[in-house]
Amino acid sequence: MHYPFEDEQYRQPDFVVEYEIDLCDEMKNAKPHQGMRTDFLYDGDDPQLDGVYMIWPELLDENGQVIEDKIPGSALHQARANMWILSEEMREFHRKRIKIGTKGYWVRGPFKVANVTVIKLGALSC
């Protein structure tokens, strides 16, 4: 069972995205689910030069509630997710880059898992 990060962190998520699972050929057998630890890659960035960032998704259901089920393959194909920046030192960097409409990807190593678009700013806007 997944417990909402908001209850553990005592704050709102940093931002919210709309996502669409889009597994590359190398990841076609992956089973996206709540609790997966993907990194964040900004659209247009080169992961080899610019790097990827520890910003983890927390999947939401159709009603905007945090999904508690962690069974592999349980992620909706298209939905929304809260996003949590793990490194406090990187918050200012991301505050300057993340805006409504910012596009990016969830990645595992060099492989893309999902396309994402920022739709709402949360704690990052403070």
N, CA, C and O atoms as CSV, one atom per row, in Angstrom:
chain,resi,resn,atom,element,x,y,z
A,1,MET,N,N,0.843,-1.187,0.000
A,1,MET,CA,C,0.000,0.000,0.000
A,1,MET,C,C,0.885,1.246,0.000
A,1,MET,O,O,1.873,1.327,0.729
A,2,HIS,N,N,0.509,2.200,-0.825
A,2,HIS,CA,C,1.242,3.469,-0.909
A,2,HIS,C,C,0.585,4.488,0.016
A,2,HIS,O,O,-0.638,4.627,0.034
A,3,TYR,N,N,1.410,5.197,0.782
A,3,TYR,CA,C,0.923,6.275,1.645
A,3,TYR,C,C,1.294,7.595,0.994
A,3,TYR,O,O,2.447,7.778,0.604
A,4,PRO,N,N,0.349,8.523,0.864
A,4,PRO,CA,C,0.610,9.792,0.169
A,4,PRO,C,C,1.823,10.536,0.728
A,4,PRO,O,O,1.979,10.679,1.940
A,5,PHE,N,N,2.674,11.003,-0.180
A,5,PHE,CA,C,3.860,11.769,0.216
A,5,PHE,C,C,3.465,13.022,0.993
A,5,PHE,O,O,4.192,13.461,1.884
A,6,GLU,N,N,2.320,13.590,0.653
A,6,GLU,CA,C,1.869,14.808,1.329
A,6,GLU,C,C,1.743,14.578,2.837
A,6,GLU,O,O,2.026,15.474,3.632
A,7,ASP,N,N,1.317,13.376,3.224
A,7,ASP,CA,C,1.197,13.044,4.649
A,7,ASP,C,C,2.564,12.906,5.311
A,7,ASP,O,O,2.712,13.189,6.499
A,8,GLU,N,N,3.557,12.473,4.547
A,8,GLU,CA,C,4.912,12.293,5.080
A,8,GLU,C,C,5.724,13.580,5.039
A,8,GLU,O,O,6.531,13.833,5.933
A,9,GLN,N,N,5.516,14.392,4.009
A,9,GLN,CA,C,6.318,15.601,3.805
A,9,GLN,C,C,5.699,16.842,4.457
A,9,GLN,O,O,6.372,17.861,4.615
A,10,TYR,N,N,4.441,16.758,4.827
A,10,TYR,CA,C,3.721,17.891,5.443
A,10,TYR,C,C,3.735,19.129,4.551
A,10,TYR,O,O,3.877,20.253,5.031
A,11,ARG,N,N,3.586,18.904,3.252
A,11,ARG,CA,C,3.503,20.007,2.291
A,11,ARG,C,C,2.815,19.491,1.034
A,11,ARG,O,O,2.572,18.293,0.885
A,12,GLN,N,N,2.509,20.418,0.138
A,12,GLN,CA,C,1.902,20.055,-1.141
A,12,GLN,C,C,2.972,19.500,-2.075
A,12,GLN,O,O,4.163,19.725,-1.858
A,13,PRO,N,N,2.551,18.771,-3.122
A,13,PRO,CA,C,3.517,18.366,-4.146
A,13,PRO,C,C,4.104,19.605,-4.810
A,13,PRO,O,O,3.510,20.682,-4.762
A,14,ASP,N,N,5.266,19.452,-5.427
A,14,ASP,CA,C,5.931,20.593,-6.061
A,14,ASP,C,C,5.195,21.066,-7.304
A,14,ASP,O,O,5.093,22.268,-7.548
A,15,PHE,N,N,4.684,20.126,-8.090
A,15,PHE,CA,C,3.879,20.462,-9.262
A,15,PHE,C,C,3.091,19.234,-9.676
A,15,PHE,O,O,3.315,18.137,-9.166
A,16,VAL,N,N,2.172,19.428,-10.603
A,16,VAL,CA,C,1.325,18.343,-11.094
A,16,VAL,C,C,1.493,18.260,-12.606
A,16,VAL,O,O,1.578,19.282,-13.288
A,17,VAL,N,N,1.541,17.033,-13.123
A,17,VAL,CA,C,1.663,16.822,-14.567
A,17,VAL,C,C,0.515,15.966,-15.078
A,17,VAL,O,O,-0.099,15.203,-14.332
A,18,GLU,N,N,0.243,16.113,-16.364
A,18,GLU,CA,C,-0.530,15.125,-17.105
A,18,GLU,C,C,0.501,14.231,-17.759
A,18,GLU,O,O,1.481,14.718,-18.322
A,19,TYR,N,N,0.290,12.936,-17.691
A,19,TYR,CA,C,1.252,12.013,-18.289
A,19,TYR,C,C,0.558,11.059,-19.246
A,19,TYR,O,O,-0.646,10.813,-19.160
A,20,GLU,N,N,1.363,10.532,-20.158
A,20,GLU,CA,C,0.927,9.454,-21.038
A,20,GLU,C,C,2.063,8.448,-21.088
A,20,GLU,O,O,3.175,8.767,-21.508
A,21,ILE,N,N,1.769,7.232,-20.654
A,21,ILE,CA,C,2.776,6.174,-20.708
A,21,ILE,C,C,3.123,5.939,-22.176
A,21,ILE,O,O,2.236,5.767,-23.012
A,22,ASP,N,N,4.406,5.935,-22.479
A,22,ASP,CA,C,4.893,5.762,-23.852
A,22,ASP,C,C,6.210,5.003,-23.769
A,22,ASP,O,O,7.285,5.578,-23.940
A,23,LEU,N,N,6.112,3.710,-23.507
A,23,LEU,CA,C,7.303,2.892,-23.293
A,23,LEU,C,C,8.080,2.693,-24.586
A,23,LEU,O,O,7.512,2.331,-25.616
A,24,CYS,N,N,9.375,2.933,-24.520
A,24,CYS,CA,C,10.238,2.671,-25.670
A,24,CYS,C,C,10.376,1.154,-25.827
A,24,CYS,O,O,9.984,0.399,-24.937
A,25,ASP,N,N,10.926,0.713,-26.946
A,25,ASP,CA,C,11.050,-0.721,-27.212
A,25,ASP,C,C,11.787,-1.454,-26.099
A,25,ASP,O,O,11.420,-2.571,-25.735
A,26,GLU,N,N,12.827,-0.825,-25.559
A,26,GLU,CA,C,13.630,-1.468,-24.515
A,26,GLU,C,C,12.852,-1.642,-23.208
A,26,GLU,O,O,13.222,-2.461,-22.366
A,27,MET,N,N,11.785,-0.877,-23.043
A,27,MET,CA,C,11.000,-0.924,-21.801
A,27,MET,C,C,9.610,-1.531,-22.012
A,27,MET,O,O,8.762,-1.451,-21.123
A,28,LYS,N,N,9.371,-2.136,-23.176
A,28,LYS,CA,C,8.014,-2.567,-23.524
A,28,LYS,C,C,7.412,-3.565,-22.533
A,28,LYS,O,O,6.189,-3.687,-22.456
A,29,ASN,N,N,8.238,-4.270,-21.782
A,29,ASN,CA,C,7.721,-5.226,-20.801
A,29,ASN,C,C,7.610,-4.635,-19.399
A,29,ASN,O,O,7.220,-5.334,-18.464
A,30,ALA,N,N,7.949,-3.362,-19.244
A,30,ALA,CA,C,7.840,-2.705,-17.936
A,30,ALA,C,C,6.369,-2.582,-17.549
A,30,ALA,O,O,5.492,-2.515,-18.410
A,31,LYS,N,N,6.120,-2.553,-16.273
A,31,LYS,CA,C,4.759,-2.439,-15.759
A,31,LYS,C,C,4.679,-1.227,-14.828
A,31,LYS,O,O,4.814,-1.365,-13.613
A,32,PRO,N,N,4.456,-0.030,-15.408
A,32,PRO,CA,C,4.397,1.181,-14.580
A,32,PRO,C,C,3.352,1.060,-13.468
A,32,PRO,O,O,2.276,0.492,-13.657
A,33,HIS,N,N,3.701,1.613,-12.306
A,33,HIS,CA,C,2.842,1.499,-11.133
A,33,HIS,C,C,3.177,2.583,-10.107
A,33,HIS,O,O,4.202,3.258,-10.201
A,34,GLN,N,N,2.298,2.727,-9.139
A,34,GLN,CA,C,2.552,3.652,-8.037
A,34,GLN,C,C,3.815,3.211,-7.305
A,34,GLN,O,O,4.005,2.025,-7.035
A,35,GLY,N,N,4.660,4.157,-6.993
A,35,GLY,CA,C,5.893,3.845,-6.278
A,35,GLY,C,C,7.084,3.631,-7.191
A,35,GLY,O,O,8.200,3.437,-6.710
A,36,MET,N,N,6.867,3.661,-8.518
A,36,MET,CA,C,8.012,3.500,-9.426
A,36,MET,C,C,8.933,4.705,-9.257
A,36,MET,O,O,8.473,5.821,-9.016
A,37,ARG,N,N,10.194,4.476,-9.381
A,37,ARG,CA,C,11.190,5.523,-9.168
A,37,ARG,C,C,11.814,5.922,-10.496
A,37,ARG,O,O,12.916,5.500,-10.846
A,38,THR,N,N,11.073,6.748,-11.220
A,38,THR,CA,C,11.597,7.285,-12.469
A,38,THR,C,C,12.242,8.631,-12.188
A,38,THR,O,O,11.926,9.276,-11.188
A,39,ASP,N,N,13.133,9.055,-13.054
A,39,ASP,CA,C,13.721,10.386,-12.977
A,39,ASP,C,C,13.010,11.281,-13.982
A,39,ASP,O,O,12.213,10.813,-14.795
A,40,PHE,N,N,13.309,12.576,-13.916
A,40,PHE,CA,C,12.664,13.568,-14.772
A,40,PHE,C,C,13.688,14.137,-15.738
A,40,PHE,O,O,14.789,14.515,-15.336
A,41,LEU,N,N,13.325,14.198,-17.013
A,41,LEU,CA,C,14.154,14.782,-18.063
A,41,LEU,C,C,13.342,15.878,-18.731
A,41,LEU,O,O,12.228,15.637,-19.198
A,42,TYR,N,N,13.902,17.086,-18.777
A,42,TYR,CA,C,13.221,18.187,-19.469
A,42,TYR,C,C,13.265,17.949,-20.973
A,42,TYR,O,O,14.284,17.504,-21.502
A,43,ASP,N,N,12.163,18.243,-21.663
A,43,ASP,CA,C,12.125,18.163,-23.115
A,43,ASP,C,C,13.190,19.094,-23.686
A,43,ASP,O,O,13.291,20.252,-23.279
A,44,GLY,N,N,13.969,18.598,-24.611
A,44,GLY,CA,C,15.029,19.392,-25.228
A,44,GLY,C,C,16.381,19.221,-24.565
A,44,GLY,O,O,17.402,19.587,-25.147
A,45,ASP,N,N,16.409,18.670,-23.352
A,45,ASP,CA,C,17.685,18.417,-22.672
A,45,ASP,C,C,18.284,17.108,-23.169
A,45,ASP,O,O,17.562,16.185,-23.547
A,46,ASP,N,N,19.593,17.040,-23.164
A,46,ASP,CA,C,20.323,15.819,-23.482
A,46,ASP,C,C,20.703,15.177,-22.150
A,46,ASP,O,O,21.442,15.779,-21.372
A,47,PRO,N,N,20.215,13.970,-21.873
A,47,PRO,CA,C,20.512,13.366,-20.574
A,47,PRO,C,C,22.004,13.167,-20.325
A,47,PRO,O,O,22.449,13.178,-19.177
A,48,GLN,N,N,22.778,12.986,-21.394
A,48,GLN,CA,C,24.224,12.809,-21.236
A,48,GLN,C,C,24.918,14.117,-20.867
A,48,GLN,O,O,25.894,14.115,-20.116
A,49,LEU,N,N,24.418,15.232,-21.394
A,49,LEU,CA,C,25.039,16.538,-21.131
A,49,LEU,C,C,24.368,17.284,-19.981
A,49,LEU,O,O,25.041,17.844,-19.115
A,50,ASP,N,N,23.040,17.286,-19.982
A,50,ASP,CA,C,22.289,18.078,-19.014
A,50,ASP,C,C,21.902,17.291,-17.771
A,50,ASP,O,O,21.634,17.872,-16.719
A,51,GLY,N,N,21.873,15.979,-17.893
A,51,GLY,CA,C,21.495,15.135,-16.770
A,51,GLY,C,C,19.994,14.947,-16.652
A,51,GLY,O,O,19.206,15.552,-17.379
A,52,VAL,N,N,19.630,14.092,-15.716
A,52,VAL,CA,C,18.234,13.869,-15.355
A,52,VAL,C,C,18.107,14.206,-13.874
A,52,VAL,O,O,19.109,14.317,-13.168
A,53,TYR,N,N,16.884,14.367,-13.411
A,53,TYR,CA,C,16.671,14.877,-12.060
A,53,TYR,C,C,15.785,13.945,-11.242
A,53,TYR,O,O,14.851,13.330,-11.756
A,54,MET,N,N,16.105,13.860,-9.964
A,54,MET,CA,C,15.321,13.042,-9.046
A,54,MET,C,C,14.055,13.809,-8.661
A,54,MET,O,O,13.991,14.481,-7.632
A,55,ILE,N,N,13.065,13.680,-9.522
A,55,ILE,CA,C,11.732,14.235,-9.282
A,55,ILE,C,C,10.781,13.063,-9.498
A,55,ILE,O,O,10.594,12.603,-10.625
A,56,TRP,N,N,10.192,12.591,-8.427
A,56,TRP,CA,C,9.410,11.359,-8.495
A,56,TRP,C,C,7.922,11.623,-8.662
A,56,TRP,O,O,7.376,12.568,-8.093
A,57,PRO,N,N,7.266,10.761,-9.461
A,57,PRO,CA,C,5.818,10.886,-9.640
A,57,PRO,C,C,5.048,10.162,-8.540
A,57,PRO,O,O,5.512,9.175,-7.968
A,58,GLU,N,N,3.878,10.680,-8.270
A,58,GLU,CA,C,2.910,10.021,-7.393
A,58,GLU,C,C,1.598,10.020,-8.166
A,58,GLU,O,O,0.966,11.062,-8.336
A,59,LEU,N,N,1.201,8.860,-8.625
A,59,LEU,CA,C,0.078,8.731,-9.550
A,59,LEU,C,C,-1.261,9.049,-8.897
A,59,LEU,O,O,-1.506,8.727,-7.734
A,60,LEU,N,N,-2.122,9.694,-9.688
A,60,LEU,CA,C,-3.459,10.072,-9.232
A,60,LEU,C,C,-4.516,9.325,-10.040
A,60,LEU,O,O,-4.300,8.991,-11.205
A,61,ASP,N,N,-5.654,9.067,-9.412
A,61,ASP,CA,C,-6.752,8.411,-10.127
A,61,ASP,C,C,-7.581,9.450,-10.893
A,61,ASP,O,O,-7.225,10.627,-10.940
A,62,GLU,N,N,-8.683,9.001,-11.488
A,62,GLU,CA,C,-9.525,9.879,-12.302
A,62,GLU,C,C,-10.133,11.026,-11.499
A,62,GLU,O,O,-10.539,12.037,-12.071
A,63,ASN,N,N,-10.196,10.871,-10.172
A,63,ASN,CA,C,-10.777,11.891,-9.300
A,63,ASN,C,C,-9.721,12.771,-8.635
A,63,ASN,O,O,-10.045,13.594,-7.778
A,64,GLY,N,N,-8.459,12.598,-9.029
A,64,GLY,CA,C,-7.388,13.405,-8.459
A,64,GLY,C,C,-6.892,12.923,-7.110
A,64,GLY,O,O,-6.164,13.639,-6.422
A,65,GLN,N,N,-7.281,11.714,-6.724
A,65,GLN,CA,C,-6.842,11.144,-5.449
A,65,GLN,C,C,-5.604,10.275,-5.670
A,65,GLN,O,O,-5.458,9.643,-6.716
A,66,VAL,N,N,-4.724,10.251,-4.685
A,66,VAL,CA,C,-3.513,9.439,-4.775
A,66,VAL,C,C,-3.900,7.964,-4.825
A,66,VAL,O,O,-4.683,7.485,-4.005
A,67,ILE,N,N,-3.341,7.257,-5.796
A,67,ILE,CA,C,-3.581,5.818,-5.934
A,67,ILE,C,C,-2.760,5.098,-4.866
A,67,ILE,O,O,-1.562,5.345,-4.727
A,68,GLU,N,N,-3.402,4.213,-4.121
A,68,GLU,CA,C,-2.710,3.481,-3.059
A,68,GLU,C,C,-2.194,2.128,-3.531
A,68,GLU,O,O,-1.285,1.562,-2.924
A,69,ASP,N,N,-2.764,1.612,-4.603
A,69,ASP,CA,C,-2.391,0.303,-5.144
A,69,ASP,C,C,-1.009,0.370,-5.784
A,69,ASP,O,O,-0.775,1.209,-6.654
A,70,LYS,N,N,-0.092,-0.501,-5.368
A,70,LYS,CA,C,1.270,-0.511,-5.915
A,70,LYS,C,C,1.527,-1.711,-6.833
A,70,LYS,O,O,2.680,-2.012,-7.145
A,71,ILE,N,N,0.489,-2.382,-7.258
A,71,ILE,CA,C,0.654,-3.572,-8.093
A,71,ILE,C,C,1.253,-3.178,-9.438
A,71,ILE,O,O,0.736,-2.278,-10.099
A,72,PRO,N,N,2.346,-3.842,-9.861
A,72,PRO,CA,C,2.950,-3.533,-11.164
A,72,PRO,C,C,1.922,-3.636,-12.292
A,72,PRO,O,O,1.147,-4.589,-12.368
A,73,GLY,N,N,1.940,-2.629,-13.161
A,73,GLY,CA,C,1.019,-2.588,-14.287
A,73,GLY,C,C,-0.283,-1.874,-13.981
A,73,GLY,O,O,-1.155,-1.779,-14.844
A,74,SER,N,N,-0.428,-1.368,-12.760
A,74,SER,CA,C,-1.693,-0.742,-12.360
A,74,SER,C,C,-1.816,0.729,-12.753
A,74,SER,O,O,-2.878,1.324,-12.569
A,75,ALA,N,N,-0.760,1.319,-13.285
A,75,ALA,CA,C,-0.815,2.739,-13.669
A,75,ALA,C,C,-1.779,2.932,-14.833
A,75,ALA,O,O,-1.801,2.138,-15.773
A,76,LEU,N,N,-2.570,3.992,-14.759
A,76,LEU,CA,C,-3.421,4.349,-15.888
A,76,LEU,C,C,-2.527,4.754,-17.059
A,76,LEU,O,O,-1.439,5.291,-16.851
A,77,HIS,N,N,-2.977,4.501,-18.279
A,77,HIS,CA,C,-2.176,4.838,-19.458
A,77,HIS,C,C,-2.010,6.350,-19.593
A,77,HIS,O,O,-0.941,6.834,-19.965
A,78,GLN,N,N,-3.063,7.081,-19.291
A,78,GLN,CA,C,-3.067,8.547,-19.360
A,78,GLN,C,C,-3.761,9.058,-18.116
A,78,GLN,O,O,-4.884,8.653,-17.813
A,79,ALA,N,N,-3.095,9.950,-17.390
A,79,ALA,CA,C,-3.704,10.498,-16.173
A,79,ALA,C,C,-2.854,11.658,-15.675
A,79,ALA,O,O,-2.100,12.271,-16.431
A,80,ARG,N,N,-2.994,11.941,-14.393
A,80,ARG,CA,C,-2.222,13.008,-13.752
A,80,ARG,C,C,-1.377,12.422,-12.634
A,80,ARG,O,O,-1.651,11.338,-12.117
A,81,ALA,N,N,-0.339,13.175,-12.275
A,81,ALA,CA,C,0.526,12.740,-11.178
A,81,ALA,C,C,1.065,13.951,-10.436
A,81,ALA,O,O,1.417,14.964,-11.040
A,82,ASN,N,N,1.122,13.828,-9.118
A,82,ASN,CA,C,1.858,14.798,-8.318
A,82,ASN,C,C,3.338,14.543,-8.541
A,82,ASN,O,O,3.753,13.400,-8.735
A,83,MET,N,N,4.135,15.602,-8.516
A,83,MET,CA,C,5.581,15.460,-8.705
A,83,MET,C,C,6.300,16.023,-7.481
A,83,MET,O,O,5.945,17.081,-6.963
A,84,TRP,N,N,7.318,15.289,-7.033
A,84,TRP,CA,C,8.048,15.616,-5.809
A,84,TRP,C,C,9.541,15.730,-6.097
A,84,TRP,O,O,10.178,14.759,-6.506
A,85,ILE,N,N,10.093,16.921,-5.882
A,85,ILE,CA,C,11.536,17.143,-6.041
A,85,ILE,C,C,12.212,16.605,-4.789
A,85,ILE,O,O,11.894,17.027,-3.678
A,86,LEU,N,N,13.140,15.676,-4.967
A,86,LEU,CA,C,13.762,15.048,-3.811
A,86,LEU,C,C,14.892,15.861,-3.205
A,86,LEU,O,O,15.089,15.836,-1.990
A,87,SER,N,N,15.628,16.575,-4.024
A,87,SER,CA,C,16.788,17.322,-3.536
A,87,SER,C,C,16.402,18.758,-3.194
A,87,SER,O,O,16.077,19.554,-4.075
A,88,GLU,N,N,16.443,19.070,-1.919
A,88,GLU,CA,C,16.118,20.425,-1.462
A,88,GLU,C,C,17.022,21.451,-2.134
A,88,GLU,O,O,16.583,22.563,-2.428
A,89,GLU,N,N,18.279,21.091,-2.378
A,89,GLU,CA,C,19.247,22.006,-2.989
A,89,GLU,C,C,18.897,22.341,-4.438
A,89,GLU,O,O,19.364,23.351,-4.965
A,90,MET,N,N,18.090,21.514,-5.084
A,90,MET,CA,C,17.736,21.725,-6.491
A,90,MET,C,C,16.409,22.460,-6.677
A,90,MET,O,O,16.013,22.737,-7.809
A,91,ARG,N,N,15.731,22.773,-5.599
A,91,ARG,CA,C,14.410,23.404,-5.716
A,91,ARG,C,C,14.473,24.740,-6.459
A,91,ARG,O,O,13.621,25.008,-7.306
A,92,GLU,N,N,15.456,25.573,-6.161
A,92,GLU,CA,C,15.554,26.882,-6.819
A,92,GLU,C,C,15.822,26.715,-8.316
A,92,GLU,O,O,15.248,27.433,-9.134
A,93,PHE,N,N,16.689,25.772,-8.672
A,93,PHE,CA,C,16.969,25.473,-10.080
A,93,PHE,C,C,15.663,25.125,-10.810
A,93,PHE,O,O,15.376,25.664,-11.878
A,94,HIS,N,N,14.883,24.219,-10.217
A,94,HIS,CA,C,13.636,23.794,-10.859
A,94,HIS,C,C,12.578,24.890,-10.822
A,94,HIS,O,O,11.766,24.988,-11.743
A,95,ARG,N,N,12.570,25.709,-9.789
A,95,ARG,CA,C,11.616,26.816,-9.709
A,95,ARG,C,C,11.770,27.731,-10.923
A,95,ARG,O,O,10.791,28.291,-11.416
A,96,LYS,N,N,13.009,27.878,-11.401
A,96,LYS,CA,C,13.269,28.737,-12.567
A,96,LYS,C,C,12.874,28.069,-13.888
A,96,LYS,O,O,12.631,28.759,-14.878
A,97,ARG,N,N,12.809,26.749,-13.911
A,97,ARG,CA,C,12.529,26.028,-15.161
A,97,ARG,C,C,11.094,25.536,-15.292
A,97,ARG,O,O,10.550,25.490,-16.395
A,98,ILE,N,N,10.490,25.176,-14.195
A,98,ILE,CA,C,9.152,24.583,-14.237
A,98,ILE,C,C,8.095,25.678,-14.315
A,98,ILE,O,O,8.009,26.548,-13.448
A,99,LYS,N,N,7.312,25.615,-15.352
A,99,LYS,CA,C,6.184,26.528,-15.570
A,99,LYS,C,C,5.011,25.689,-16.082
A,99,LYS,O,O,5.207,24.561,-16.533
A,100,ILE,N,N,3.822,26.224,-16.014
A,100,ILE,CA,C,2.696,25.524,-16.625
A,100,ILE,C,C,2.987,25.415,-18.121
A,100,ILE,O,O,3.312,26.405,-18.776
A,101,GLY,N,N,2.866,24.203,-18.645
A,101,GLY,CA,C,3.164,23.945,-20.054
A,101,GLY,C,C,4.535,23.338,-20.288
A,101,GLY,O,O,4.811,22.861,-21.388
A,102,THR,N,N,5.415,23.343,-19.272
A,102,THR,CA,C,6.733,22.712,-19.426
A,102,THR,C,C,6.537,21.240,-19.760
A,102,THR,O,O,5.735,20.548,-19.133
A,103,LYS,N,N,7.282,20.775,-20.758
A,103,LYS,CA,C,7.192,19.377,-21.178
A,103,LYS,C,C,8.448,18.626,-20.743
A,103,LYS,O,O,9.530,19.198,-20.615
A,104,GLY,N,N,8.266,17.340,-20.524
A,104,GLY,CA,C,9.391,16.509,-20.128
A,104,GLY,C,C,9.035,15.041,-20.238
A,104,GLY,O,O,8.057,14.662,-20.881
A,105,TYR,N,N,9.859,14.219,-19.588
A,105,TYR,CA,C,9.701,12.765,-19.656
A,105,TYR,C,C,10.016,12.151,-18.302
A,105,TYR,O,O,10.819,12.679,-17.533
A,106,TRP,N,N,9.368,11.029,-18.027
A,106,TRP,CA,C,9.823,10.168,-16.947
A,106,TRP,C,C,10.769,9.183,-17.606
A,106,TRP,O,O,10.448,8.601,-18.643
A,107,VAL,N,N,11.923,8.999,-17.010
A,107,VAL,CA,C,12.918,8.100,-17.585
A,107,VAL,C,C,13.424,7.129,-16.525
A,107,VAL,O,O,13.424,7.417,-15.328
A,108,ARG,N,N,13.850,5.980,-17.006
A,108,ARG,CA,C,14.553,4.986,-16.197
A,108,ARG,C,C,15.861,4.744,-16.903
A,108,ARG,O,O,15.901,4.123,-17.965
A,109,GLY,N,N,16.942,5.237,-16.308
A,109,GLY,CA,C,18.215,5.185,-17.014
A,109,GLY,C,C,18.063,5.988,-18.294
A,109,GLY,O,O,17.551,7.107,-18.255
A,110,PRO,N,N,18.494,5.448,-19.429
A,110,PRO,CA,C,18.387,6.190,-20.691
A,110,PRO,C,C,17.035,6.013,-21.395
A,110,PRO,O,O,16.836,6.534,-22.492
A,111,PHE,N,N,16.117,5.286,-20.772
A,111,PHE,CA,C,14.880,4.906,-21.451
A,111,PHE,C,C,13.677,5.731,-20.989
A,111,PHE,O,O,13.473,5.940,-19.793
A,112,LYS,N,N,12.886,6.194,-21.960
A,112,LYS,CA,C,11.682,6.968,-21.656
A,112,LYS,C,C,10.536,6.038,-21.260
A,112,LYS,O,O,10.312,4.991,-21.868
A,113,VAL,N,N,9.826,6.458,-20.229
A,113,VAL,CA,C,8.678,5.714,-19.725
A,113,VAL,C,C,7.376,6.438,-20.060
A,113,VAL,O,O,6.375,5.802,-20.390
A,114,ALA,N,N,7.392,7.787,-19.972
A,114,ALA,CA,C,6.166,8.556,-20.208
A,114,ALA,C,C,6.501,9.966,-20.660
A,114,ALA,O,O,7.555,10.510,-20.333
A,115,ASN,N,N,5.581,10.543,-21.418
A,115,ASN,CA,C,5.631,11.964,-21.788
A,115,ASN,C,C,4.810,12.714,-20.750
A,115,ASN,O,O,3.733,12.255,-20.369
A,116,VAL,N,N,5.300,13.864,-20.287
A,116,VAL,CA,C,4.577,14.625,-19.272
A,116,VAL,C,C,4.517,16.105,-19.637
A,116,VAL,O,O,5.390,16.625,-20.332
A,117,THR,N,N,3.472,16.770,-19.155
A,117,THR,CA,C,3.300,18.214,-19.309
A,117,THR,C,C,2.852,18.780,-17.968
A,117,THR,O,O,1.907,18.277,-17.360
A,118,VAL,N,N,3.527,19.820,-17.509
A,118,VAL,CA,C,3.161,20.465,-16.245
A,118,VAL,C,C,1.838,21.206,-16.429
A,118,VAL,O,O,1.682,22.000,-17.357
A,119,ILE,N,N,0.885,20.933,-15.528
A,119,ILE,CA,C,-0.426,21.582,-15.621
A,119,ILE,C,C,-0.742,22.454,-14.406
A,119,ILE,O,O,-1.676,23.255,-14.440
A,120,LYS,N,N,0.034,22.298,-13.336
A,120,LYS,CA,C,-0.248,23.056,-12.113
A,120,LYS,C,C,1.018,23.158,-11.275
A,120,LYS,O,O,1.780,22.197,-11.162
A,121,LEU,N,N,1.236,24.332,-10.689
A,121,LEU,CA,C,2.344,24.520,-9.758
A,121,LEU,C,C,1.813,24.358,-8.342
A,121,LEU,O,O,0.723,24.830,-8.018
A,122,GLY,N,N,2.590,23.689,-7.504
A,122,GLY,CA,C,2.202,23.495,-6.113
A,122,GLY,C,C,3.201,24.195,-5.210
A,122,GLY,O,O,3.378,25.410,-5.296
A,123,ALA,N,N,3.858,23.426,-4.339
A,123,ALA,CA,C,4.811,23.982,-3.379
A,123,ALA,C,C,5.981,24.672,-4.068
A,123,ALA,O,O,6.615,25.544,-3.473
A,124,LEU,N,N,6.276,24.303,-5.295
A,124,LEU,CA,C,7.397,24.911,-6.022
A,124,LEU,C,C,7.146,26.385,-6.301
A,124,LEU,O,O,8.096,27.149,-6.469
A,125,SER,N,N,5.895,26.794,-6.353
A,125,SER,CA,C,5.595,28.194,-6.667
A,125,SER,C,C,5.785,29.118,-5.465
A,125,SER,O,O,5.757,30.339,-5.615
A,126,CYS,N,N,5.975,28.552,-4.288
A,126,CYS,CA,C,6.139,29.368,-3.068
A,126,CYS,C,C,7.533,29.953,-2.961
A,126,CYS,O,O,7.834,30.660,-2.000
